[in-house]
Short mmCIF file of C-alpha atoms in Angstrom, two decimals:
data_model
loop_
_atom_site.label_atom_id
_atom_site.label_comp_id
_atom_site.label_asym_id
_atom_site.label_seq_id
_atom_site.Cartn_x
_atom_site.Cartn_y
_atom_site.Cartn_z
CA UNK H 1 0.00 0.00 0.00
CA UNK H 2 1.23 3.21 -1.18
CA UNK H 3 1.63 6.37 1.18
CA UNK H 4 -1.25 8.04 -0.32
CA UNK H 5 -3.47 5.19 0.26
CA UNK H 6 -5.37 4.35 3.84
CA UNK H 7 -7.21 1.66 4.43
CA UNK H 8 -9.23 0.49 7.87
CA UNK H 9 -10.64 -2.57 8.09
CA UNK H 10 -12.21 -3.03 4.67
CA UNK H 11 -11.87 0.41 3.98
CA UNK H 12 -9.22 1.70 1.46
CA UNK H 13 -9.31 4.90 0.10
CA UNK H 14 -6.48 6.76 -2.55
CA UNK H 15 -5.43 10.20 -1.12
CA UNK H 16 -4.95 13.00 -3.88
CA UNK H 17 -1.63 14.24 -4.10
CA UNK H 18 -0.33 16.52 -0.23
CA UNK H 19 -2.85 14.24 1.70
CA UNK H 20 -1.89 11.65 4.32
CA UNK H 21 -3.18 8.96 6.22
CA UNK H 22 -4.71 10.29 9.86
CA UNK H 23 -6.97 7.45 10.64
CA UNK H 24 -8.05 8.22 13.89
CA UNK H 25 -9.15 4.87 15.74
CA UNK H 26 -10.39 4.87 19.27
CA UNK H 27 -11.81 1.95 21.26
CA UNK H 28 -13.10 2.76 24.79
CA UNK H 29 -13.01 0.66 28.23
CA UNK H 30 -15.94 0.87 30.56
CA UNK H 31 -17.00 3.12 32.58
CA UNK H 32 -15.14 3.34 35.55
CA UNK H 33 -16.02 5.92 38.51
CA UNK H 34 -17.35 8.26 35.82
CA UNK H 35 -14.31 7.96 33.19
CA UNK H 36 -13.61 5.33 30.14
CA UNK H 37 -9.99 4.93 29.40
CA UNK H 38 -9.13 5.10 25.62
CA UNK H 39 -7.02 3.72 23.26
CA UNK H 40 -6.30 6.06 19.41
CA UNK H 41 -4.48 5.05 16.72
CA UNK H 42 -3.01 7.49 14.64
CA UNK H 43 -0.49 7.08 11.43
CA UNK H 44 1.58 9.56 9.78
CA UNK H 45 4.29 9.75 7.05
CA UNK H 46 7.87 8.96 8.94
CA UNK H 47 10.21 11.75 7.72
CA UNK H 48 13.31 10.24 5.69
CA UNK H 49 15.80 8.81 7.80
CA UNK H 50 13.82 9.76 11.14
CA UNK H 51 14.69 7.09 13.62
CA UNK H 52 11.94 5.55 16.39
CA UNK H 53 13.67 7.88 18.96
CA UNK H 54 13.63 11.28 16.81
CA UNK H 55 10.62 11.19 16.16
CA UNK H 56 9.62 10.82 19.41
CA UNK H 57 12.18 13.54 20.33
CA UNK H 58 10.36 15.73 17.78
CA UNK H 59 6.83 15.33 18.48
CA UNK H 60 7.49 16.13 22.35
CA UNK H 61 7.90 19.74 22.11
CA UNK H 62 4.10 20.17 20.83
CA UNK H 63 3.15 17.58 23.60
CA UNK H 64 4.08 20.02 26.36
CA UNK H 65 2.29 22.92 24.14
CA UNK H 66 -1.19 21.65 23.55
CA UNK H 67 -1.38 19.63 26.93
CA UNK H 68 -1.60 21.14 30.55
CA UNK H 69 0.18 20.54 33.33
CA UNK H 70 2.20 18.76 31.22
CA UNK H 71 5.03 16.28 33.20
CA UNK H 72 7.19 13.39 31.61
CA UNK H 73 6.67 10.33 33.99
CA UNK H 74 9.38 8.04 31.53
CA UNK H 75 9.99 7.02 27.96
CA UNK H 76 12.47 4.68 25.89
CA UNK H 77 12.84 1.57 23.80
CA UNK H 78 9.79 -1.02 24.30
CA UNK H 79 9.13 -4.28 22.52
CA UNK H 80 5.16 -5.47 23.34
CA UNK H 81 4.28 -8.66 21.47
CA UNK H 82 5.80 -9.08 17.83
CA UNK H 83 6.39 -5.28 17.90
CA UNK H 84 9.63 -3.08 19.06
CA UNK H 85 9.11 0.33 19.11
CA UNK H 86 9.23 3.50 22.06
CA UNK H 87 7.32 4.18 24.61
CA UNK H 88 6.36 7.58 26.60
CA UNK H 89 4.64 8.14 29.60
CA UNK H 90 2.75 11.23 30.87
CA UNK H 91 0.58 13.00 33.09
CA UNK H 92 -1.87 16.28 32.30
CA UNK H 93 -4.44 17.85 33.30
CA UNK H 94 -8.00 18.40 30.89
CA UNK H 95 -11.48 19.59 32.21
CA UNK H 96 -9.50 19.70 35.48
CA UNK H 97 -9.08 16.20 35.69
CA UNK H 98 -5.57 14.29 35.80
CA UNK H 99 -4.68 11.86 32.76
CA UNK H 100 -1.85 9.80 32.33
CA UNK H 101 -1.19 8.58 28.82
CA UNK H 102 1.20 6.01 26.78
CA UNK H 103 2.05 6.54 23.82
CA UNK H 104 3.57 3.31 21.67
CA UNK H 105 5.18 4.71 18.53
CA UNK H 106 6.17 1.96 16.08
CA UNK H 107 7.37 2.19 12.46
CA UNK H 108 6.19 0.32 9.52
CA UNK H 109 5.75 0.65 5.50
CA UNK H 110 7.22 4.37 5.53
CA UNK H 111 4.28 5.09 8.60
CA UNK H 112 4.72 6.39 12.18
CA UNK H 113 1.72 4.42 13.67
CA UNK H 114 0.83 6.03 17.58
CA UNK H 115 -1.02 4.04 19.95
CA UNK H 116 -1.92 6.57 22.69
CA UNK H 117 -3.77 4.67 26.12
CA UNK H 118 -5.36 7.47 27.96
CA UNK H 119 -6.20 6.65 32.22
CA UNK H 120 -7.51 8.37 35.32
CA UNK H 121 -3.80 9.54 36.25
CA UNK H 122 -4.64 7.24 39.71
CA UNK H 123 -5.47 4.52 37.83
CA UNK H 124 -2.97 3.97 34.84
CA UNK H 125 -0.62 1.57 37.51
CA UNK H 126 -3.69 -0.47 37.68
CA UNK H 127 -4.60 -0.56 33.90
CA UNK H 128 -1.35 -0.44 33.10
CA UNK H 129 -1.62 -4.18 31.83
CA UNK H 130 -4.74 -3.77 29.52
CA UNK H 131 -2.65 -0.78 27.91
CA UNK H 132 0.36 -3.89 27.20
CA UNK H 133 -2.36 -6.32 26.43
CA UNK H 134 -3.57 -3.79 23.39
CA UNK H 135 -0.32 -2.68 22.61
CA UNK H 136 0.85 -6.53 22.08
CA UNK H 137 -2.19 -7.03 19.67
CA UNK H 138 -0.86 -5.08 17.18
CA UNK H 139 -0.60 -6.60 14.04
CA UNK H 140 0.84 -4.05 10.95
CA UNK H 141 2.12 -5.80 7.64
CA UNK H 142 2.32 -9.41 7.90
CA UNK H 143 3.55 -10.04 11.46
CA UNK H 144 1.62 -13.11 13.49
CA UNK H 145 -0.94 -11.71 15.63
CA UNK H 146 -0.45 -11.79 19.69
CA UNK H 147 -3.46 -13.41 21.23
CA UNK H 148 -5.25 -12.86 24.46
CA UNK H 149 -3.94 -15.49 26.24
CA UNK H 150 0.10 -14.55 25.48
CA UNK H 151 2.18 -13.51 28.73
CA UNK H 152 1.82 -10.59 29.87
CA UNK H 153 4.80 -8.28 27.80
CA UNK H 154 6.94 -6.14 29.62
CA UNK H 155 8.55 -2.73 27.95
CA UNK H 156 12.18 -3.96 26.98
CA UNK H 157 15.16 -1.52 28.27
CA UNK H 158 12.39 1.82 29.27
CA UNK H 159 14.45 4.55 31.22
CA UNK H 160 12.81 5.51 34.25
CA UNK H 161 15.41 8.15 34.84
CA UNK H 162 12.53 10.73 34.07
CA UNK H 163 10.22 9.11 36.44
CA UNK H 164 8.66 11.69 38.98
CA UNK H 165 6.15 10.70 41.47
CA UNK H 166 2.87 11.11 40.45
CA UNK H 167 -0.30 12.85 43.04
CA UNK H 168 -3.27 12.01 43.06
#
């Protein structure tokens, strides 16, 4: 599949010409004291010869501008299921409520794909395993597909040397 083509599920579409893929996909959790935790799936064109880690590096910046209260809790190298790519953690505030997020960036076909899980800040340690569980389902190209019932995966070689505690 070509850059200017999407597809989701068995939806394909051909882009004109300037137009990229933003597939926005977001699956929801129940409810839970009032909130659902979310999972979104974005992809975007990797820039030529943009590593994992750059990108990352690159997209930060406008993480700390359009979130509030922004604060880095940790972020490096992560494999989850058949994929290896980089994970972030991070807390912010919206509607006055505390979030924590992960975001799993992984590269494949010429795409950045993001997989951003959205908690109750209080609550991501204890969801933090339906977050892997998702993230090891990932299936892009022709890679075998992770099933329910495989262990639990574990980010691979993530530096917690940004870690800050994190209030309730």
């Amino acid at each position: 599949m070509s850059s200017r083509t999407m597809q989701h599920g068995n939806l394909r579409m051909s882009l004109p010409e300037g137009w990229s893929d933003a597939t926005q996909i977001v699956a929801v959790g129940p409810m839970e004291k009032g909130f659902r935790s979310s999972l979104a799936v974005s992809s975007e064109p990797s820039a030529p010869r943009e590593s994992l880690e750059r990108h990352a590096a690159r997209v930060l910046p406008m993480l700390h501008k359009v979130t509030e209260q922004f604060q880095l809790v940790s972020e490096g190298p992560a494999t989850f299921g058949t994929q290896s790519g980089f994970l972030r953690e991070y807390t912010h505030v919206a509607r006055g409520v505390k979030l924590a997020q992960l975001q799993f960036y992984v590269m494949s076909g010429g795409l950045v794909h993001t997989f951003t899980y959205t908690q109750l800040a209080e609550r991501m340690a204890m969801s933090r395993p339906t977050a892997e569980k998702l993230f090891a389902s990932v299936l892009l190209g022709n890679a075998p597909v992770a099933t329910p019932m495989s262990p639990r995966v574990r980010p691979k070689g993530v530096h917690f040397r940004f870690m800050r505690s994190i209030a309730a």
